[in-house]
Amino acid sequence: MKNFYITTPIYYVNDIPHIGHAYTTIAADVAARFKRLDGYKVFFLTGTDEHGQKVQQAAKDLNVTPQQHVDKLHQRFKELWVKLNISNSDFIRTTEERHKRLVCDILQKLHDKDEIYRDSYEGWYCTPCERFWTEKDLQEGNCPDCRRKVEKIKEHNYFFRMGKYQDWLIKKIKSDPHFILPASRRNEVLGFLEKPLEDLCISRPKSRLPWGIPLPFDEAYVTYVWFDALINYISIHGSFDDILASGFWPADHNMVGKDILTTHAVYWSTMLKAIGLEPPKNIFAHGWWTVNGQKMSKSLHNVVEPNQLADQFGVDVIRYFLLREVPFGLDGDFSHKALIRRLNSDLANNLGNLLNRTINMMKKYFNGTIPLSATTGEEDIALQNKAQEVINEVRKLYDELAFNKILQKIWELVDTTNQYIDKTGPWSLAKTDEGKERLKTVMYNSAESLRVLGVLLFPFMPKSCESLMQQLGVEKTIEEQGMTSLDNWGGLTTGTQTQKAKQLFPRIEDKQAAKILAELEAPKETTKDDTGQITIDEFMKVDLRTGKILEAEKVKKSKKLVQLKVDIGTETRQILAGIAESFEAEDLIGRTVIIVANLKPAKLMGIESQGMLLAANNDGSLLLAGFDQEPGLGIQVR
Ligand code: ME8
């Protein structure tokens, strides 16, 4: 079995995760999931970057230790990845012993080989970026990256002899076109390397910054946060010997955003060269998301939070949209309007409708059983050929991580299958005996094409594709079927009982869209500070009360919503809860629940909801919050 290793950057633990972080992680997840389907043994790594000035400062402001601070904050990333259905093999934190051990071994090894030396240093230091700049790097006297003020600092430090690898690196980049992608970014790195490459300052005096990994050969210093962080990609495998034995180095892709390409292409590659390890096979720098044309920033209150987005539109819709909307490698602009447009057209109208009508016709004409494919005509062969062409092309496009082209290609099969149904006209065929024979083949092929689509789209939309497969009556999971199940047309077994049609992607109608957009894109004021903490007064504003469910009924045309009548002692509230996928409506009647009683009423699918239930999302399945003894109704919960 061949190995495949893909990584995301390890994100700064202080930041609130936003769609930029979600973008890289979803992209890496799609590639990892595809390679698993294609028979590879996959290792997929993400994690958090936990040392450095900003963490130290934030912890001090909160009066906690840096370790306590990062122990709490890294959870936000971990939880988001569970929510977004990310299939990472491990999660590395740079404060873990396993990481610190290898960083120290590498520093010692490089120091012993005279690859690291001590020298005095004078430079311009940008505290927020934790980077030194030379006079000529500065822009109008400010940091060239963040444009903030820099300080002149003179101190003794340790340096890595990065400069001596300049010629080797240029040669490597020129001789291996796959090493840095996309090509435009590769040229940027070569442009950067036209200037002499200086040695890299890899230490910070402990007196100024104690929160870091101490240098093993000089306890008065800690390791520069980038030198520490980059090593995560190998420290996950253990010691030097373990890295070599793991079969997962060199990585197939170190996937990053364009903001950190230089640190990866230049620092990381030369560090590896000095250590005696191969550089990654590929460093892929994708583009940058802005929001309605603006940079995402807390001060502009325009940070798009993936949690909120997933609750509103569904995880798979977000995963699809981010990778379909913009070519991977180019910059993109996020707008909720564009997201709703794609959901309605590509997902609800094209794919969702194809599944819906196929399942419904199968029910109508064959009692929901997959019929025997009896004839083979020109149209059938054209459909099969199209499927084969798409499968071959998709496999190739994964080598370039061309996600949006992959989706475009897959949609050619969605469209071809819809046209196949329109051209063959099952509704006319059903009228004659001869037609009915032909109809068997048409329905078989439509369903088989959907199975192919389910496998191909699984890496992008895992949950929806599993649901598609269940509707087709296929018992094997998509991972069990794998890409080999697409080698030959005809994976569906005649006689299989299909399931009831379920809408995969409910359309958002214009009126509802206008309302969502007004709410989502209205300027936001937030009371949360950087750590997500609120005061007791803020918490006390939430009126939580006990209630009993008197009535429960699933909302028609909605996958998730149940309409409830909840008795809260003083009155009965109508509440719409998004719990239909985890509970049968009738099982909810009589349950004691906790509701948010002072939530502004809102209309969902035209029905007013006067509160909200508390529930925990346990790996996709919802659990209602309750009590260990039966409380009275309308009691405040604190
Ligand atoms: O740089 N558009 O962490 P970080 C697209 N800890 N991608 C974005 C984005 C946006 N607007 N914003 C963030 C660090 N990203 C270091 C990395 S690795 C050894 C150390 C994504 O939290 C993108 O992948 O600032 C970018 O490279 C990364 O988040 C930066 O994350």
XYZ file of C-alpha atoms and ligand atoms in Angstrom:
669
model
C 0.000 0.000 0.000
C 1.343 3.444 -0.879
C 1.612 6.150 1.780
C 0.295 9.695 1.553
C 1.123 12.455 4.035
C -0.589 15.851 4.004
C -0.405 18.706 6.519
C -2.068 22.049 7.226
C -0.244 24.907 8.943
C -0.476 24.717 12.713
C -2.677 27.681 13.575
C -1.886 30.336 16.169
C -3.779 29.212 19.210
C -4.775 32.786 20.145
C -6.804 33.450 17.016
C -10.507 32.750 16.773
C -10.858 30.137 14.022
C -12.407 31.644 10.893
C -13.149 30.559 7.331
C -9.501 31.088 6.325
C -8.380 28.376 8.745
C -11.364 26.228 7.806
C -10.473 26.595 4.120
C -6.994 25.077 4.385
C -8.158 22.336 6.723
C -11.146 21.369 4.573
C -8.945 21.321 1.463
C -6.419 19.046 3.153
C -9.276 16.867 4.406
C -10.680 16.466 0.888
C -7.284 15.387 -0.456
C -6.804 12.987 2.486
C -10.252 11.462 2.063
C -9.729 11.005 -1.674
C -6.378 9.278 -1.206
C -7.948 6.910 1.354
C -10.646 6.052 -1.186
C -7.918 5.512 -3.743
C -6.228 2.873 -1.601
C -3.472 4.910 0.062
C -2.429 4.702 3.697
C -2.981 8.314 4.711
C -1.548 10.458 7.473
C -3.227 13.845 7.775
C -1.889 16.323 10.315
C -3.151 19.591 11.719
C -2.573 21.319 15.060
C -1.824 24.508 16.957
C 1.196 26.793 17.296
C 1.365 27.610 21.002
C 4.577 29.475 21.859
C 5.587 33.092 21.398
C 5.045 36.633 22.498
C 1.336 36.940 21.764
C 0.408 33.903 23.851
C 2.589 35.104 26.703
C 0.970 38.545 26.635
C -2.607 37.234 26.408
C -2.033 34.853 29.339
C -0.568 37.691 31.411
C -3.606 39.878 30.684
C -5.859 37.090 31.964
C -3.715 36.343 34.975
C -3.217 32.683 34.022
C -0.098 30.763 33.017
C 0.643 30.484 29.282
C 0.194 26.709 29.558
C -3.264 27.092 31.150
C -4.128 29.555 28.425
C -3.158 27.308 25.508
C -4.663 24.204 27.133
C -7.983 25.981 26.974
C -7.690 27.790 23.644
C -6.489 24.950 21.422
C -9.857 23.269 22.050
C -11.574 25.795 19.797
C -9.706 24.416 16.803
C -10.158 20.791 17.842
C -13.906 21.284 18.293
C -14.282 23.082 14.995
C -12.573 20.265 13.131
C -14.998 17.742 14.667
C -17.888 19.930 13.611
C -16.567 20.304 10.048
C -16.075 16.543 9.790
C -12.303 16.768 9.413
C -10.630 13.352 9.351
C -7.186 14.301 10.699
C -5.023 11.402 11.887
C -3.498 13.406 14.745
C -3.458 16.908 16.207
C -0.071 18.310 17.154
C 0.454 21.002 19.787
C 3.878 22.615 20.016
C 3.727 22.534 23.824
C 3.584 18.729 23.863
C 6.623 16.793 25.071
C 6.810 14.727 21.860
C 7.278 17.943 19.897
C 9.652 19.691 22.284
C 11.892 16.611 22.398
C 12.581 16.628 18.661
C 13.028 20.420 18.526
C 15.751 20.102 21.183
C 17.400 17.154 19.388
C 17.499 19.108 16.142
C 18.897 22.241 17.778
C 21.601 20.212 19.503
C 22.473 18.350 16.323
C 22.736 21.553 14.284
C 24.729 23.281 17.010
C 27.144 20.327 17.162
C 27.612 20.525 13.390
C 28.270 24.282 13.569
C 25.118 24.951 11.558
C 24.049 27.185 14.469
C 26.356 29.892 15.860
C 26.182 32.793 18.326
C 26.545 36.395 17.213
C 25.494 39.881 18.152
C 22.579 41.244 16.307
C 21.027 44.579 15.699
C 17.760 44.826 13.859
C 14.259 46.160 13.684
C 11.843 43.954 15.585
C 8.097 43.718 15.009
C 6.522 42.390 18.203
C 3.111 41.348 16.753
C 4.808 39.432 13.899
C 7.678 38.245 16.107
C 10.096 38.954 13.287
C 13.308 40.890 12.808
C 13.657 43.077 9.744
C 16.643 44.805 8.220
C 16.547 48.536 7.506
C 15.932 47.908 3.803
C 12.966 45.588 4.476
C 10.991 48.298 6.300
C 8.204 50.161 4.523
C 7.973 53.790 5.504
C 9.735 52.793 8.696
C 7.102 50.182 9.557
C 6.892 46.379 9.462
C 6.456 45.341 5.789
C 3.951 42.612 6.811
C 1.581 44.258 9.289
C 2.563 47.933 8.779
C 2.888 48.457 12.514
C 5.708 50.219 14.362
C 8.994 48.347 14.800
C 11.588 48.661 17.595
C 15.365 48.768 17.196
C 16.875 45.936 19.205
C 20.507 44.982 19.782
C 21.271 41.694 21.470
C 23.251 38.478 21.282
C 21.448 35.641 19.576
C 21.896 32.316 17.832
C 21.802 32.001 14.056
C 21.152 29.161 11.644
C 23.463 29.194 8.595
C 20.561 29.453 6.192
C 22.446 31.624 3.684
C 24.777 28.842 2.667
C 21.874 26.828 1.230
C 20.745 29.552 -1.162
C 22.236 28.029 -4.334
C 21.035 24.552 -3.421
C 17.512 25.871 -2.866
C 17.378 27.809 -6.141
C 18.528 24.707 -8.004
C 15.987 22.524 -6.221
C 13.109 24.883 -7.052
C 14.178 25.225 -10.687
C 14.711 21.525 -11.255
C 11.491 20.322 -9.626
C 8.400 22.109 -10.981
C 6.124 20.214 -8.575
C 8.058 21.382 -5.472
C 6.325 24.753 -5.104
C 2.858 25.207 -6.510
C 1.096 27.037 -8.038
C 3.703 28.147 -10.575
C 3.071 31.856 -9.938
C 4.030 31.406 -6.295
C 7.115 29.432 -7.278
C 8.277 32.454 -9.274
C 7.708 34.701 -6.252
C 10.018 32.529 -4.164
C 12.649 32.558 -6.905
C 12.305 36.355 -6.996
C 12.848 36.487 -3.232
C 15.975 34.352 -3.645
C 17.517 36.797 -6.093
C 18.623 38.873 -3.071
C 21.374 37.366 -0.906
C 19.837 34.997 1.637
C 20.828 35.932 5.175
C 21.278 33.582 8.114
C 18.206 33.086 10.289
C 18.052 34.301 13.878
C 16.587 31.292 15.724
C 16.640 32.408 19.357
C 15.085 34.980 21.650
C 16.595 35.960 25.023
C 14.566 34.380 27.813
C 14.697 37.669 29.710
C 12.483 39.194 27.026
C 10.411 36.159 26.085
C 10.283 33.200 28.473
C 7.406 31.370 26.709
C 9.235 29.107 24.274
C 11.391 25.984 24.062
C 14.724 26.596 25.851
C 17.810 26.081 23.662
C 19.428 22.840 24.864
C 22.896 24.394 24.683
C 22.071 27.774 26.282
C 19.288 28.006 28.849
C 19.294 31.818 28.637
C 17.489 31.612 25.305
C 14.293 30.140 23.893
C 13.702 28.979 20.331
C 12.297 31.396 17.737
C 8.649 30.437 17.296
C 8.914 29.696 13.554
C 11.926 27.394 13.956
C 9.966 25.569 16.655
C 6.651 25.459 14.752
C 7.933 24.158 11.406
C 9.354 21.072 13.091
C 5.790 19.927 13.924
C 5.553 18.277 10.514
C 8.192 15.739 11.565
C 7.997 15.709 15.372
C 4.643 13.973 14.997
C 6.536 10.873 13.863
C 8.920 10.793 16.864
C 12.719 10.683 16.865
C 14.978 10.899 13.769
C 14.889 7.144 13.397
C 11.117 7.077 13.784
C 10.705 9.723 11.070
C 12.645 7.672 8.579
C 10.886 4.458 9.593
C 7.401 5.995 9.539
C 7.185 5.969 5.744
C 5.583 9.409 6.029
C 8.513 11.641 5.182
C 8.934 13.493 2.848
C 5.344 14.729 3.061
C 3.363 14.714 -0.169
C 1.962 18.174 0.535
C 2.714 20.834 3.118
C -0.407 22.867 2.377
C -0.277 26.524 3.462
C -1.771 29.921 2.695
C 0.237 32.329 0.547
C 1.050 34.400 3.666
C 3.467 31.786 4.954
C 4.970 30.501 1.743
C 8.398 32.074 2.326
C 8.786 30.592 5.781
C 7.987 27.175 4.330
C 9.810 27.336 1.008
C 12.927 28.986 2.435
C 13.260 28.414 6.207
C 11.716 24.949 6.294
C 13.439 23.541 3.209
C 16.875 24.756 4.306
C 16.326 23.534 7.868
C 15.541 20.082 6.525
C 18.572 20.155 4.264
C 20.792 20.978 7.257
C 19.152 18.249 9.351
C 19.775 15.750 6.559
C 16.163 15.133 5.597
C 14.454 15.566 2.226
C 12.272 18.653 1.716
C 8.547 17.953 1.307
C 7.569 16.731 -2.163
C 5.300 19.739 -2.516
C 4.532 23.000 -0.766
C 1.192 24.291 -2.013
C 0.318 27.926 -1.235
C -3.353 28.658 -1.733
C -4.920 32.099 -2.055
C -6.480 34.477 0.417
C -10.137 34.977 1.323
C -11.519 38.443 1.814
C -15.106 39.172 2.873
C -17.205 41.377 0.627
C -13.951 42.789 -0.722
C -12.423 43.530 2.686
C -9.714 41.881 4.735
C -11.247 39.859 7.589
C -10.566 41.580 10.862
C -11.933 41.745 14.363
C -12.018 45.533 14.269
C -14.198 45.489 11.132
C -16.488 42.892 12.776
C -16.512 40.985 9.510
C -14.840 37.739 10.583
C -16.838 34.867 9.112
C -17.123 32.162 11.745
C -17.346 28.648 10.352
C -19.395 27.430 13.336
C -22.153 29.895 12.656
C -21.981 29.254 8.926
C -22.249 25.490 9.382
C -25.253 25.874 11.710
C -26.988 28.094 9.194
C -26.277 26.235 5.949
C -24.932 22.791 6.846
C -21.360 21.504 7.006
C -21.300 19.936 3.540
C -22.612 23.075 1.872
C -19.727 25.081 3.372
C -17.176 22.443 2.418
C -18.492 22.423 -1.150
C -18.773 26.182 -1.496
C -15.262 27.046 -0.298
C -13.626 24.636 -2.710
C -15.957 25.222 -5.667
C -16.116 28.987 -5.654
C -12.453 29.877 -6.152
C -9.584 28.103 -7.943
C -7.237 26.773 -5.258
C -4.210 29.041 -5.427
C -6.097 32.232 -6.317
C -7.580 34.791 -3.940
C -11.319 34.751 -3.373
C -14.026 36.941 -1.969
C -16.548 35.429 0.415
C -20.166 36.453 0.299
C -23.217 34.772 1.791
C -25.124 35.661 -1.361
C -22.728 33.621 -3.510
C -23.002 30.743 -1.057
C -26.804 30.702 -1.249
C -26.616 30.918 -5.051
C -24.353 27.852 -5.237
C -26.463 25.950 -2.726
C -29.627 26.569 -4.723
C -28.221 25.988 -8.190
C -25.488 23.343 -7.963
C -26.588 21.428 -4.890
C -30.379 21.692 -4.644
C -31.335 22.052 -8.336
C -28.720 19.958 -10.110
C -27.476 17.236 -7.778
C -30.293 17.110 -5.213
C -32.954 17.075 -7.869
C -31.202 14.338 -9.852
C -31.200 12.086 -6.793
C -34.747 12.976 -5.870
C -36.285 12.286 -9.221
C -34.307 9.084 -9.735
C -35.382 7.652 -6.367
C -38.992 8.749 -6.893
C -39.187 7.247 -10.407
C -37.628 4.040 -9.135
C -40.406 3.891 -6.566
C -43.112 4.722 -9.066
C -42.049 2.333 -11.828
C -40.278 -0.507 -9.978
C -41.587 -0.396 -6.391
C -38.277 1.072 -5.302
C -36.192 -1.869 -6.551
C -33.101 -1.401 -8.736
C -34.108 -3.008 -12.058
C -32.028 -5.225 -14.349
C -30.143 -3.293 -16.996
C -31.460 -5.071 -20.094
C -30.459 -3.147 -23.224
C -27.504 -1.049 -24.236
C -28.048 1.847 -26.591
C -26.003 4.765 -27.791
C -27.175 7.041 -24.983
C -26.200 4.464 -22.364
C -22.707 4.084 -23.763
C -22.294 7.863 -23.933
C -23.231 8.132 -20.239
C -20.834 5.358 -19.221
C -18.030 6.907 -21.274
C -18.645 10.266 -19.672
C -18.458 8.691 -16.211
C -15.162 6.996 -17.094
C -13.716 10.205 -18.501
C -14.690 12.099 -15.338
C -13.206 9.426 -13.039
C -9.876 9.455 -14.925
C -9.693 13.218 -15.052
C -10.575 13.659 -11.364
C -7.777 11.320 -10.302
C -5.260 13.374 -12.321
C -6.546 16.700 -11.030
C -5.907 15.631 -7.433
C -2.153 15.664 -8.196
C -2.439 19.432 -8.728
C -4.929 19.899 -5.848
C -7.192 21.572 -8.421
C -10.314 21.253 -6.273
C -12.552 23.594 -8.213
C -11.669 21.891 -11.508
C -12.418 18.526 -9.889
C -15.864 19.755 -8.879
C -16.476 21.292 -12.297
C -15.594 17.974 -13.881
C -17.848 16.013 -11.513
C -20.674 18.397 -12.325
C -20.271 17.481 -16.003
C -21.452 14.028 -14.965
C -24.324 15.498 -12.906
C -25.445 17.468 -15.972
C -24.943 14.568 -18.388
C -27.050 12.308 -16.170
C -29.834 14.888 -15.906
C -29.755 15.241 -19.712
C -29.763 11.452 -20.110
C -32.994 11.269 -18.115
C -34.525 14.168 -20.062
C -33.547 12.625 -23.418
C -34.662 9.073 -22.667
C -37.905 10.309 -21.024
C -38.812 7.623 -18.458
C -42.362 9.046 -18.152
C -43.030 8.288 -21.876
C -41.260 4.933 -21.788
C -43.507 3.813 -18.935
C -46.532 4.020 -21.235
C -45.759 0.993 -23.454
C -44.547 -2.584 -22.825
C -41.546 -2.143 -25.086
C -40.802 1.178 -23.391
C -40.960 -0.470 -19.978
C -38.118 -2.820 -20.948
C -36.001 0.150 -21.996
C -37.019 1.979 -18.825
C -35.268 -0.678 -16.720
C -31.924 0.187 -18.309
C -32.533 3.917 -18.064
C -33.325 3.730 -14.367
C -30.438 1.379 -13.664
C -27.974 3.703 -15.404
C -29.298 6.820 -13.702
C -28.931 5.178 -10.306
C -25.466 3.807 -11.124
C -24.375 7.245 -12.247
C -25.539 8.584 -8.896
C -23.489 5.916 -7.136
C -20.416 7.047 -9.096
C -21.201 10.632 -8.118
C -21.588 9.589 -4.479
C -18.097 8.074 -4.442
C -16.484 10.992 -6.306
C -18.147 13.634 -4.157
C -17.618 11.862 -0.839
C -14.306 13.636 -0.057
C -16.063 16.998 -0.396
C -19.426 16.198 1.214
C -19.035 13.017 3.275
C -22.327 13.047 5.191
C -24.507 13.952 2.194
C -22.874 11.278 0.045
C -23.420 8.605 2.699
C -27.077 9.647 2.736
C -27.209 9.460 -1.071
C -25.754 5.950 -0.923
C -28.305 4.876 1.710
C -31.135 6.152 -0.451
C -29.789 4.026 -3.295
C -29.908 1.073 -0.910
C -26.152 0.399 -1.017
C -25.079 -1.252 2.221
C -21.310 -0.855 1.926
C -19.956 2.466 3.132
C -18.292 4.645 0.517
C -14.912 4.008 2.120
C -15.506 0.255 1.727
C -16.489 0.737 -1.909
C -13.446 2.902 -2.684
C -12.297 4.169 -6.066
C -11.850 0.584 -7.314
C -15.648 0.214 -7.232
C -15.636 2.672 -10.138
C -13.364 0.557 -12.319
C -16.351 -1.024 -13.999
C -19.834 0.265 -14.662
C -22.438 -1.767 -12.818
C -21.605 -1.617 -9.123
C -25.279 -1.459 -8.149
C -26.920 -4.823 -7.582
C -30.188 -5.496 -9.371
C -32.963 -6.192 -6.891
C -31.580 -3.852 -4.207
C -34.338 -2.033 -2.353
C -33.893 1.740 -2.484
C -34.984 3.907 0.444
C -37.430 6.769 0.727
C -36.249 9.928 -1.062
C -34.814 12.511 1.327
C -33.900 15.997 0.272
C -30.126 16.373 0.557
C -29.950 20.135 0.148
C -33.157 22.101 0.812
C -33.383 25.214 -1.387
C -33.311 28.599 0.266
C -36.118 30.617 -1.301
C -35.660 34.309 -2.121
C -37.609 35.663 0.840
C -35.810 33.446 3.310
C -32.472 34.301 1.673
C -33.143 38.027 2.034
C -33.826 37.537 5.723
C -30.734 35.417 6.313
C -28.572 37.909 4.462
C -29.963 40.835 6.419
C -29.161 39.046 9.688
C -25.773 37.648 8.746
C -24.333 40.642 7.016
C -25.588 43.247 9.490
C -22.663 44.861 11.339
C -21.933 42.886 14.492
C -21.017 44.141 17.923
C -19.333 41.542 20.039
C -18.927 41.456 23.774
C -16.465 38.585 23.645
C -12.847 39.399 24.236
C -10.043 37.577 22.421
C -10.314 34.526 24.638
C -14.045 34.098 24.172
C -14.677 34.874 27.866
C -17.763 36.782 29.062
C -18.522 38.404 32.400
C -21.015 36.975 34.914
C -23.309 39.935 34.164
C -23.302 39.033 30.497
C -24.125 35.415 31.314
C -26.940 36.482 33.662
C -28.663 38.192 30.762
C -29.557 34.761 29.377
C -32.860 33.590 30.852
C -32.608 29.796 30.996
C -35.732 27.941 32.207
C -37.045 24.443 32.624
C -39.880 23.326 30.376
C -41.816 20.235 29.305
C -42.501 19.322 25.681
C -46.254 18.993 25.178
C -46.389 18.559 21.390
C -43.815 17.763 18.709
C -44.204 17.621 14.955
C -41.598 17.475 12.185
C -41.644 20.560 9.917
C -42.503 19.520 6.370
C -39.811 20.298 3.755
C -37.151 20.690 6.458
C -34.509 18.083 7.189
C -33.713 19.382 10.629
C -36.589 21.263 12.172
C -39.160 20.003 14.677
C -42.021 22.265 15.815
C -42.538 21.998 19.573
C -45.029 23.278 22.115
C -43.159 23.694 25.409
C -44.831 24.390 28.742
C -42.640 26.751 30.800
C -44.989 27.074 33.765
C -46.349 30.547 33.062
C -47.090 29.958 29.362
C -46.701 27.569 26.439
C -44.003 28.481 23.923
C -43.816 27.458 20.271
C -40.200 26.527 19.580
C -38.541 25.316 16.402
C -35.585 23.078 17.193
C -33.045 21.741 14.667
C -33.076 18.238 16.149
C -35.102 16.193 13.649
C -32.076 14.198 12.506
C -31.450 12.951 16.046
C -34.988 12.393 17.411
C -38.326 11.043 16.253
C -40.904 13.772 16.971
C -43.155 11.511 19.067
C -40.248 10.493 21.355
C -39.822 14.112 22.375
C -43.270 14.464 23.926
C -43.057 14.561 27.732
C -39.311 15.352 27.832
C -38.074 17.944 30.308
C -35.785 20.439 28.617
C -33.876 23.664 29.228
C -34.863 26.580 27.045
C -33.481 30.041 26.412
C -36.625 31.980 27.319
C -35.586 35.522 26.423
C -34.392 34.896 22.891
C -35.862 37.333 20.383
C -38.590 35.453 18.433
C -37.494 34.546 14.899
C -39.275 33.017 11.915
C -37.829 29.843 10.442
C -39.449 28.497 7.271
C -42.316 30.918 7.908
C -43.025 29.626 11.450
C -42.314 31.701 14.554
C -39.925 30.262 17.113
C -40.132 31.700 20.622
C -37.023 30.289 22.249
C -34.308 27.702 21.897
C -33.545 24.285 23.412
C -30.148 23.466 24.888
C -28.477 20.429 23.383
C -24.986 19.002 22.988
C -23.651 17.916 19.630
C -22.074 14.551 20.324
C -20.178 13.783 17.130
C -23.129 14.716 14.930
C -25.837 13.281 17.133
C -27.709 15.703 19.397
C -28.355 15.079 23.119
C -30.866 17.236 24.968
C -29.686 18.917 28.171
C -31.727 17.732 31.184
C -31.679 17.025 34.929
C -30.908 14.116 37.220
C -34.283 14.639 38.949
C -37.564 15.945 37.600
C -37.730 19.745 38.277
C -40.842 21.973 38.366
C -41.695 23.988 35.258
C -40.413 27.496 34.540
C -37.603 27.283 37.099
C -34.567 29.416 36.288
C -31.414 27.491 35.401
C -28.068 28.957 36.417
O 0.753 31.546 10.317
N -7.635 33.188 3.612
O -0.748 30.570 11.786
P -2.107 31.338 11.442
C -7.113 31.973 3.410
N 1.203 29.550 13.160
N -6.429 31.278 4.328
C -6.270 31.838 5.534
C -6.798 33.118 5.829
C -7.506 33.801 4.800
N -8.053 35.005 4.974
N -6.473 33.401 7.108
C -5.779 32.332 7.599
C 0.487 30.804 11.257
N -5.655 31.381 6.655
C 1.577 29.959 11.864
C 1.799 28.774 10.954
S 2.993 26.475 10.344
C 4.396 25.688 10.813
C 2.878 27.855 11.405
C -5.011 30.065 6.812
O -3.042 30.978 12.540
C -3.903 29.848 5.800
O -3.632 28.476 5.712
O -1.859 32.769 11.161
C -2.735 30.545 6.465
O -1.479 30.147 5.952
C -2.914 30.080 7.888
O -4.349 30.062 8.081
C -2.249 31.000 8.894
O -2.618 30.599 10.158
